[in-house]
Coordinates of C-alpha atoms in Angstrom, one line a residue:
M21 CA -74.7 -104.0 -24.8
A22 CA -71.5 -103.3 -22.8
G23 CA -70.2 -106.7 -23.8
D24 CA -70.6 -106.0 -27.5
V25 CA -68.4 -102.9 -27.5
A26 CA -65.0 -104.6 -27.6
P27 CA -65.7 -106.9 -30.6
L28 CA -67.1 -104.0 -32.6
A29 CA -64.2 -101.6 -31.8
D30 CA -62.2 -100.4 -34.9
P31 CA -58.9 -102.4 -35.2
L32 CA -55.5 -100.8 -35.7
R33 CA -55.0 -99.8 -39.3
A34 CA -51.8 -101.1 -40.7
R35 CA -51.5 -98.2 -43.2
V36 CA -51.6 -95.7 -40.4
L37 CA -49.0 -97.5 -38.4
A38 CA -46.8 -98.0 -41.4
R39 CA -47.0 -94.3 -42.4
Y40 CA -46.3 -92.8 -39.0
L41 CA -43.6 -95.4 -38.1
G42 CA -42.0 -94.4 -41.4
Q43 CA -42.0 -90.8 -40.2
L44 CA -40.6 -91.9 -36.9
A45 CA -37.8 -93.8 -38.6
L46 CA -36.8 -90.6 -40.4
V47 CA -36.8 -88.6 -37.1
V48 CA -34.7 -91.3 -35.4
A49 CA -32.3 -91.3 -38.4
G50 CA -31.9 -87.6 -38.1
L51 CA -31.4 -87.7 -34.3
T52 CA -28.8 -90.6 -34.7
C53 CA -26.7 -88.3 -36.8
V54 CA -25.6 -86.5 -33.6
P55 CA -23.9 -89.5 -31.9
A56 CA -22.6 -90.5 -35.3
A57 CA -20.9 -87.1 -35.8
V58 CA -19.5 -87.3 -32.2
A59 CA -18.1 -90.8 -32.9
W60 CA -16.5 -89.6 -36.1
R61 CA -15.1 -86.5 -34.5
L62 CA -13.6 -88.5 -31.6
G63 CA -12.0 -91.0 -34.0
S64 CA -14.1 -94.1 -33.6
P65 CA -14.3 -95.5 -37.2
E66 CA -16.1 -98.7 -36.3
A67 CA -18.8 -96.9 -34.4
T68 CA -19.1 -94.3 -37.2
G69 CA -19.6 -97.1 -39.7
R70 CA -22.3 -98.8 -37.6
Y71 CA -24.1 -95.5 -37.2
A72 CA -24.0 -95.0 -41.0
V73 CA -25.6 -98.4 -41.5
V74 CA -28.3 -97.6 -39.0
I75 CA -29.0 -94.1 -40.4
G76 CA -29.1 -95.4 -44.0
G77 CA -31.5 -98.3 -43.1
L78 CA -33.8 -96.0 -41.1
A79 CA -33.9 -93.4 -43.8
A80 CA -34.8 -96.1 -46.4
L81 CA -37.5 -97.5 -44.3
G82 CA -38.7 -94.0 -43.5
V83 CA -39.0 -93.0 -47.1
L84 CA -41.0 -96.2 -47.9
G85 CA -43.3 -95.8 -44.9
S86 CA -43.9 -92.1 -45.5
R87 CA -45.2 -92.9 -49.0
V88 CA -47.9 -95.2 -47.7
A89 CA -51.3 -93.6 -48.3
A90 CA -53.1 -93.4 -45.0
P91 CA -55.8 -91.3 -43.3
T92 CA -54.4 -88.2 -41.6
R93 CA -56.6 -88.7 -38.5
V94 CA -54.9 -91.0 -35.9
R95 CA -57.2 -92.6 -33.3
R96 CA -56.2 -92.7 -29.7
H97 CA -55.5 -96.5 -29.6
E98 CA -53.4 -96.1 -32.8
A99 CA -51.4 -93.4 -31.1
M100 CA -50.9 -95.7 -28.1
A101 CA -49.7 -98.5 -30.4
L102 CA -47.3 -96.1 -32.2
V103 CA -45.8 -95.1 -28.8
A104 CA -45.4 -98.7 -27.8
L105 CA -43.8 -99.7 -31.1
S106 CA -41.4 -96.7 -31.1
F107 CA -40.1 -97.6 -27.6
L108 CA -39.8 -101.3 -28.6
L109 CA -38.1 -100.9 -32.0
T110 CA -35.8 -98.0 -31.4
P111 CA -33.6 -99.8 -28.8
L112 CA -33.3 -102.8 -31.1
V113 CA -31.9 -100.6 -33.9
L114 CA -29.6 -98.6 -31.7
S115 CA -28.1 -101.7 -30.1
F116 CA -26.0 -102.3 -33.2
P117 CA -23.7 -99.2 -32.9
L118 CA -23.3 -99.7 -29.1
M119 CA -21.7 -103.1 -29.8
S120 CA -18.7 -101.2 -31.2
A121 CA -17.7 -100.5 -27.5
G122 CA -17.1 -104.2 -26.9
L123 CA -20.6 -105.1 -25.7
T124 CA -22.4 -108.4 -26.5
F125 CA -25.8 -108.0 -28.2
E126 CA -27.7 -108.7 -25.0
D127 CA -25.7 -106.1 -23.0
A128 CA -26.0 -103.6 -25.9
L129 CA -29.8 -104.1 -26.0
F130 CA -30.0 -103.7 -22.2
E131 CA -28.0 -100.4 -22.5
A132 CA -30.2 -99.2 -25.3
V133 CA -33.5 -100.1 -23.5
S134 CA -32.2 -98.4 -20.4
G135 CA -31.2 -95.3 -22.4
I136 CA -34.4 -94.8 -24.5
T137 CA -36.6 -95.5 -21.4
T138 CA -34.5 -93.0 -19.4
T139 CA -33.8 -95.6 -16.7
G140 CA -30.0 -95.6 -16.2
L141 CA -29.5 -99.2 -15.1
S142 CA -26.4 -100.6 -16.7
T143 CA -24.5 -103.9 -17.1
V144 CA -21.4 -102.1 -18.3
S145 CA -18.5 -101.9 -15.9
D146 CA -15.3 -99.8 -16.1
L147 CA -16.6 -96.8 -17.9
S148 CA -13.2 -95.2 -17.8
G149 CA -12.1 -97.8 -20.4
R150 CA -15.0 -97.1 -22.8
P151 CA -14.8 -94.8 -25.8
A152 CA -16.0 -91.2 -25.2
G153 CA -18.4 -91.6 -28.1
F154 CA -20.1 -94.5 -26.4
L155 CA -20.6 -92.4 -23.2
F156 CA -22.1 -89.6 -25.2
A157 CA -24.4 -92.0 -27.1
R158 CA -25.8 -93.3 -23.9
A159 CA -26.6 -89.8 -22.6
W160 CA -28.0 -88.7 -26.0
M161 CA -30.3 -91.7 -26.1
Q162 CA -31.7 -90.7 -22.7
W163 CA -32.2 -87.1 -23.8
V164 CA -34.0 -88.2 -26.9
G165 CA -36.1 -90.8 -24.9
G166 CA -37.0 -88.1 -22.4
L167 CA -38.1 -85.7 -25.1
G168 CA -40.2 -88.4 -26.7
V169 CA -42.0 -89.2 -23.5
V170 CA -42.9 -85.6 -22.9
V171 CA -44.1 -85.0 -26.5
L172 CA -46.1 -88.2 -26.7
S173 CA -47.6 -88.1 -23.2
I174 CA -50.4 -85.8 -24.2
A175 CA -51.7 -88.5 -26.6
L176 CA -52.2 -90.9 -23.7
V177 CA -54.4 -88.8 -21.3
V178 CA -58.1 -88.6 -21.3
R179 CA -59.7 -85.5 -22.7
S180 CA -61.2 -83.0 -20.2
S181 CA -59.7 -84.8 -17.2
V182 CA -57.5 -83.4 -14.5
L183 CA -54.5 -85.1 -16.0
A184 CA -55.1 -83.4 -19.4
S185 CA -55.7 -80.0 -17.8
R186 CA -52.3 -80.2 -16.0
L187 CA -50.6 -81.0 -19.4
G188 CA -52.3 -78.0 -20.9
A189 CA -54.3 -80.1 -23.3
A190 CA -56.9 -78.4 -25.4
E191 CA -60.4 -79.8 -25.5
N192 CA -60.0 -81.0 -29.1
V193 CA -56.8 -82.9 -28.7
E194 CA -58.4 -86.3 -29.2
D195 CA -60.0 -85.0 -32.4
D196 CA -56.6 -84.5 -33.9
L197 CA -53.9 -86.4 -32.0
V198 CA -51.2 -85.8 -34.6
G199 CA -51.8 -82.0 -34.7
G200 CA -52.1 -82.0 -30.9
M201 CA -48.8 -83.7 -30.4
R202 CA -47.1 -81.4 -32.9
A203 CA -48.4 -78.3 -31.1
H204 CA -47.3 -79.9 -27.8
A205 CA -43.8 -80.6 -29.2
R206 CA -43.4 -77.0 -30.3
R207 CA -44.4 -75.7 -26.8
V208 CA -42.1 -78.2 -25.0
L209 CA -38.9 -78.4 -27.2
A210 CA -37.7 -74.9 -26.4
T211 CA -38.1 -75.4 -22.6
Y212 CA -36.3 -78.8 -22.8
V213 CA -33.4 -77.4 -24.8
L214 CA -33.0 -74.3 -22.5
L215 CA -33.0 -76.5 -19.4
T216 CA -30.3 -78.7 -20.9
A217 CA -28.2 -75.8 -22.0
A218 CA -28.5 -74.1 -18.6
C219 CA -27.4 -77.4 -16.8
A220 CA -24.4 -77.8 -19.1
V221 CA -23.3 -74.2 -18.5
A222 CA -23.8 -74.5 -14.8
L223 CA -21.7 -77.7 -14.7
W224 CA -19.0 -76.1 -16.8
L225 CA -18.9 -73.1 -14.3
A226 CA -18.7 -75.7 -11.5
G227 CA -15.4 -76.9 -12.9
E228 CA -16.4 -79.8 -15.2
A229 CA -14.9 -80.4 -18.6
P230 CA -17.1 -79.5 -21.5
F231 CA -17.7 -83.1 -22.5
T232 CA -18.6 -84.1 -19.0
A233 CA -20.8 -81.1 -18.6
V234 CA -22.8 -81.8 -21.8
A235 CA -23.2 -85.5 -21.2
S236 CA -24.2 -85.0 -17.6
A237 CA -26.7 -82.3 -18.6
L238 CA -28.3 -84.6 -21.2
A239 CA -28.8 -87.4 -18.6
A240 CA -29.9 -85.0 -15.8
V241 CA -32.7 -83.1 -17.6
S242 CA -34.0 -86.3 -19.0
T243 CA -33.9 -87.8 -15.5
G244 CA -31.9 -90.6 -17.1
G245 CA -28.9 -91.1 -14.8
F246 CA -26.3 -92.4 -17.1
A247 CA -23.0 -91.0 -15.7
V248 CA -19.6 -90.7 -17.4
H249 CA -17.9 -92.1 -14.3
D250 CA -18.2 -95.5 -12.6
A251 CA -18.8 -93.6 -9.3
S252 CA -21.8 -91.6 -10.8
L253 CA -22.1 -88.3 -8.9
A254 CA -19.1 -89.0 -6.8
G255 CA -16.9 -88.9 -9.9
L256 CA -17.8 -85.2 -10.5
N257 CA -15.6 -82.3 -9.5
G258 CA -17.0 -81.7 -6.0
W259 CA -20.3 -81.0 -4.3
P260 CA -21.3 -77.9 -6.4
A261 CA -21.4 -80.0 -9.6
R262 CA -23.3 -82.8 -7.8
V263 CA -25.9 -80.3 -6.5
V264 CA -26.3 -78.8 -10.0
V265 CA -27.0 -82.3 -11.5
I266 CA -29.6 -83.1 -8.9
V267 CA -31.3 -79.6 -9.2
F268 CA -31.8 -80.1 -12.9
C269 CA -33.0 -83.7 -12.3
L270 CA -35.7 -82.2 -10.2
A271 CA -36.4 -79.6 -12.9
G272 CA -36.8 -82.4 -15.4
S273 CA -39.3 -84.2 -13.1
M274 CA -41.7 -81.3 -13.3
S275 CA -44.1 -81.0 -16.2
M276 CA -42.6 -79.0 -19.1
V277 CA -45.9 -77.2 -19.5
W278 CA -45.5 -75.9 -15.9
Y279 CA -42.5 -73.7 -17.0
R280 CA -44.7 -71.9 -19.6
R281 CA -47.2 -71.3 -16.7
L282 CA -44.3 -69.9 -14.6
L283 CA -43.3 -67.4 -17.3
R284 CA -46.9 -66.5 -18.2
D285 CA -48.5 -66.2 -14.7
G286 CA -45.5 -65.6 -12.4
P287 CA -44.1 -67.7 -9.5
R288 CA -47.0 -67.2 -7.2
E289 CA -49.6 -68.7 -9.6
A290 CA -47.2 -71.4 -10.7
L291 CA -46.5 -72.5 -7.2
R292 CA -50.2 -73.2 -6.7
D293 CA -49.9 -76.1 -9.1
P294 CA -50.7 -79.2 -7.0
Q295 CA -47.9 -81.2 -8.7
A296 CA -45.3 -78.5 -7.9
R297 CA -46.4 -78.5 -4.3
A298 CA -46.5 -82.3 -4.1
L299 CA -43.0 -82.6 -5.7
A300 CA -41.5 -80.1 -3.3
G301 CA -43.2 -81.7 -0.3
A302 CA -42.3 -85.3 -1.4
V303 CA -38.6 -84.4 -2.0
L304 CA -38.3 -82.6 1.4
L305 CA -40.0 -85.4 3.3
T306 CA -38.0 -88.1 1.6
A307 CA -34.7 -86.2 2.0
V308 CA -35.3 -85.8 5.7
A309 CA -36.3 -89.5 6.1
V310 CA -33.5 -91.0 4.1
S311 CA -31.0 -88.7 5.7
L312 CA -32.0 -89.6 9.3
A313 CA -32.0 -93.3 8.3
S314 CA -28.5 -92.9 6.9
V315 CA -27.0 -91.1 9.9
P316 CA -26.2 -94.3 11.9
A317 CA -24.0 -95.6 9.0
L318 CA -22.6 -92.3 7.6
G319 CA -22.6 -89.8 10.4
W320 CA -24.6 -86.6 10.6
G321 CA -22.7 -84.6 7.9
D322 CA -22.4 -87.3 5.2
G323 CA -25.8 -88.8 6.2
F324 CA -27.6 -85.6 5.4
A325 CA -25.5 -84.8 2.3
H326 CA -25.7 -88.2 0.7
G327 CA -29.2 -88.9 2.0
S328 CA -30.6 -85.7 0.5
L329 CA -29.0 -86.4 -2.9
T330 CA -30.2 -90.0 -2.9
A331 CA -33.7 -89.0 -2.0
A332 CA -33.9 -86.3 -4.7
S333 CA -32.5 -88.8 -7.2
A334 CA -35.1 -91.4 -6.2
Q335 CA -38.1 -89.0 -6.3
S336 CA -37.1 -87.5 -9.6
T337 CA -36.4 -91.0 -10.9
A338 CA -33.0 -89.8 -12.2
G339 CA -30.8 -92.6 -10.8
F340 CA -27.7 -90.6 -10.1
A341 CA -25.9 -91.7 -6.8
S342 CA -23.3 -90.0 -4.7
V343 CA -22.9 -93.3 -2.7
P344 CA -23.9 -96.8 -3.8
P345 CA -27.4 -97.5 -2.6
A346 CA -26.3 -100.9 -1.4
T347 CA -24.2 -99.3 1.2
L348 CA -27.1 -97.4 2.8
P349 CA -29.0 -98.8 5.7
A350 CA -32.1 -101.0 4.9
A351 CA -34.5 -98.3 6.2
A352 CA -33.0 -95.7 3.8
R353 CA -33.4 -98.0 0.9
V354 CA -37.0 -98.8 1.7
I355 CA -37.9 -95.1 1.8
A356 CA -36.1 -94.5 -1.5
L357 CA -38.0 -97.5 -2.9
V358 CA -41.3 -95.8 -2.1
A359 CA -40.1 -92.5 -3.6
M360 CA -39.1 -94.3 -6.8
F361 CA -42.5 -96.0 -7.1
V362 CA -44.3 -92.7 -6.8
G363 CA -42.0 -90.7 -9.1
G364 CA -42.4 -87.2 -10.6
G365 CA -45.0 -85.2 -12.4
V366 CA -47.3 -86.0 -15.3
G367 CA -45.9 -84.5 -18.5
S368 CA -42.3 -84.6 -17.3
T369 CA -39.4 -86.9 -18.1
A370 CA -39.8 -88.7 -14.8
G371 CA -41.0 -92.3 -14.3
G372 CA -43.0 -93.9 -11.5
V373 CA -46.8 -93.9 -11.2
K374 CA -46.7 -90.1 -11.1
L375 CA -47.6 -87.6 -8.4
M376 CA -50.8 -86.5 -9.9
R377 CA -52.2 -90.0 -9.8
V378 CA -51.2 -90.4 -6.2
L379 CA -53.0 -87.1 -5.5
V380 CA -56.1 -88.3 -7.2
L381 CA -56.1 -91.5 -5.1
I382 CA -55.5 -89.5 -1.9
Q383 CA -58.5 -87.2 -2.7
M384 CA -60.7 -90.2 -3.4
L385 CA -59.7 -91.7 0.0
R386 CA -60.5 -88.4 1.7
A387 CA -63.8 -88.3 -0.1
T388 CA -64.7 -91.7 1.2
L389 CA -63.9 -90.6 4.8
V390 CA -65.9 -87.4 4.4
R391 CA -68.9 -89.1 2.9
A392 CA -68.9 -91.5 5.8
S393 CA -69.2 -88.7 8.3
I394 CA -71.8 -86.4 6.6
S395 CA -75.6 -86.7 6.2
E396 CA -76.9 -88.9 3.5
H397 CA -78.6 -85.9 2.0
Q398 CA -75.3 -83.9 1.7
V399 CA -73.2 -84.2 -1.4
Y400 CA -69.4 -84.1 -1.5
E401 CA -67.5 -84.0 -4.8
P402 CA -63.7 -84.4 -4.6
R403 CA -61.8 -81.8 -6.4
L404 CA -58.2 -81.3 -7.4
A405 CA -56.5 -78.3 -8.9
G406 CA -59.8 -76.5 -8.9
R407 CA -61.5 -79.2 -11.0
R408 CA -63.9 -81.9 -10.0
I409 CA -62.2 -85.3 -10.2
Q410 CA -63.8 -87.2 -13.1
P411 CA -64.4 -91.0 -13.2
E412 CA -61.8 -91.3 -15.9
D413 CA -59.2 -89.7 -13.5
V414 CA -59.9 -92.4 -10.9
R415 CA -59.9 -95.1 -13.5
D416 CA -56.6 -94.0 -14.9
A417 CA -55.0 -93.7 -11.5
T418 CA -56.2 -97.1 -10.2
T419 CA -55.4 -98.9 -13.4
V420 CA -51.8 -97.6 -13.7
V421 CA -51.0 -98.0 -10.0
G422 CA -52.5 -101.5 -10.0
L423 CA -50.6 -102.6 -13.2
F424 CA -47.3 -101.1 -11.9
A425 CA -47.7 -103.1 -8.7
L426 CA -48.6 -106.3 -10.6
V427 CA -45.5 -105.9 -12.8
V428 CA -43.3 -105.3 -9.8
V429 CA -44.6 -108.3 -7.9
L430 CA -44.3 -110.7 -10.8
S431 CA -40.8 -109.5 -11.7
W432 CA -39.7 -109.7 -8.0
L433 CA -40.9 -113.3 -7.9
A434 CA -38.8 -114.2 -10.9
F435 CA -35.7 -112.8 -9.2
V436 CA -36.5 -114.6 -5.9
V437 CA -37.1 -117.9 -7.7
A438 CA -33.7 -117.4 -9.4
G439 CA -32.0 -117.1 -6.0
V440 CA -31.6 -113.4 -5.6
D441 CA -32.1 -112.0 -2.1
A442 CA -35.6 -110.6 -1.6
W443 CA -34.8 -107.0 -0.6
P444 CA -32.2 -106.3 -3.2
A445 CA -34.4 -107.9 -5.8
A446 CA -37.4 -105.7 -4.8
F447 CA -35.2 -102.5 -5.0
E448 CA -33.9 -103.5 -8.4
V449 CA -37.3 -104.3 -9.9
V450 CA -38.9 -101.1 -8.6
S451 CA -36.0 -99.1 -9.9
A452 CA -36.4 -100.6 -13.4
T453 CA -40.2 -100.4 -13.5
A454 CA -40.1 -96.8 -12.3
T455 CA -37.3 -96.1 -14.8
V456 CA -35.0 -94.8 -12.1
G457 CA -31.6 -96.6 -12.4
L458 CA -30.5 -96.7 -8.8
S459 CA -29.1 -100.2 -8.2
A460 CA -28.8 -102.3 -5.1
G461 CA -25.9 -104.2 -6.8
V462 CA -28.0 -106.8 -8.5
T463 CA -27.6 -105.5 -12.1
S464 CA -24.2 -106.5 -13.4
P465 CA -22.5 -108.1 -16.4
E466 CA -22.8 -111.5 -14.6
L467 CA -26.6 -111.2 -14.2
P468 CA -28.2 -114.2 -16.0
T469 CA -29.6 -113.4 -19.4
A470 CA -33.2 -114.3 -18.3
L471 CA -33.1 -111.7 -15.5
K472 CA -31.6 -109.1 -17.8
L473 CA -34.6 -109.6 -20.0
V474 CA -37.0 -109.3 -17.0
L475 CA -35.4 -105.9 -16.2
C476 CA -35.7 -104.9 -19.9
A477 CA -39.4 -105.8 -19.8
D478 CA -39.8 -103.8 -16.6
M479 CA -38.2 -100.8 -18.1
W480 CA -40.3 -101.0 -21.2
L481 CA -43.5 -101.6 -19.3
G482 CA -42.7 -98.8 -16.8
R483 CA -41.9 -96.3 -19.4
L484 CA -45.0 -97.1 -21.4
E485 CA -47.2 -97.3 -18.3
V486 CA -48.1 -100.9 -19.3
L487 CA -51.3 -100.2 -21.2
P488 CA -49.8 -99.4 -24.7
L489 CA -47.8 -102.6 -24.6
L490 CA -50.8 -104.6 -23.6
L491 CA -52.7 -103.1 -26.5
L492 CA -50.2 -104.6 -28.9
L493 CA -50.8 -108.0 -27.4
Y494 CA -54.6 -107.7 -27.5
P495 CA -56.0 -109.7 -30.4
R496 CA -59.1 -107.5 -30.8
A497 CA -56.8 -104.5 -31.4
W498 CA -55.8 -106.1 -34.7
I499 CA -58.8 -108.1 -35.8
R500 CA -62.4 -107.0 -36.0
L501 CA -64.6 -109.6 -34.3
G502 CA -68.2 -108.9 -35.3
S503 CA -69.9 -106.4 -37.5
R504 CA -71.5 -103.0 -36.9
R505 CA -75.2 -102.8 -36.6

């Protein structure tokens, strides 16, 4: 019986995909008006014209798609396909206006993928010579990509699991994914906007110019990492501004739903959240470890200052840097690599495999050890956040962590075969897959096109957590093989 389930599964419905991709096109067209207006205001006629073409084309496709008659109920695998297609198609479209800054198509595509996936890796050098509208567009793409991740994440969790409970998912979310995502978006959008505004104001008070404050805030809250300076954090106006950026990166790496819990239940209850505790503990532990590892090269003062910022940037998967990671000792980079792989919280803008999944795996390991030491008549059920860990929680955690590891290994092998040194290649691949953006110096304009495409694939797979993209490549998702009995 189990072997008959897959062939009889309902395939993806083209009308559903067409209708909701049409609605997505209208949303992207509206959001693209913001960088278009900035380009026009800053006197960039070529960029403005390219944005006009993109907006017009998206609007036309959106109107056509929205007129397609389709069922209102979206199934879970269709929601996954819509998420995958949105993150695949949006960068392709937005590459066109980015080329106005003098980029080739491959570099513009790399920049757009890095932006929408909130990664922050870049092949662009000499940012000081690029138009201000281009710098704003990069940060805006990351902010939009981060918001999309948070809004759509609830569609990709399993109902009644620990993951769903931490996102505040209702029990009937899977019965109405579209309605569930709309409700989730309304709950999240205000928090996301307020955090961004607070970051921009704090940076302005710290002495940054309004443009730098806004662009940096967009990239910080989305844990994106696109800076307006070649020196990243080091280009900001002193340590207060650098600390502000990192603090809001950490704020973005916590589930947006957690902030509602903070306001509703107060700090004491909110701090009992396992992800909040895990994030605080992970950042503290990583900061101490990276700092101590950096002391021999940088000295005590700079070692702890730059080590702490690097650790927080790696754990939050933001990708901002106060010193180039390549200049840090090997031990510091290895610790940062582990932090990048783990990442931030479920339901946040952060990447990585997510803290909640690591907590699930730790609890399962603990359960294995406990069961080995108790009587065979005793029963031990692992729990997390006051809830019993369900089989689907374990399946989700092991699948995502395993697929992440597989992507990292295969991509690393591609770099090594191409002649890139093993350790820098491993750092770069983990950074891309975990959507971080810290670079060991491998990503550059001179990087071969094939390796740029590998990193693009890593960023896509990491942001989508692999499964939605695999769904698009699975033949049985498109064609019904067999018949219902």
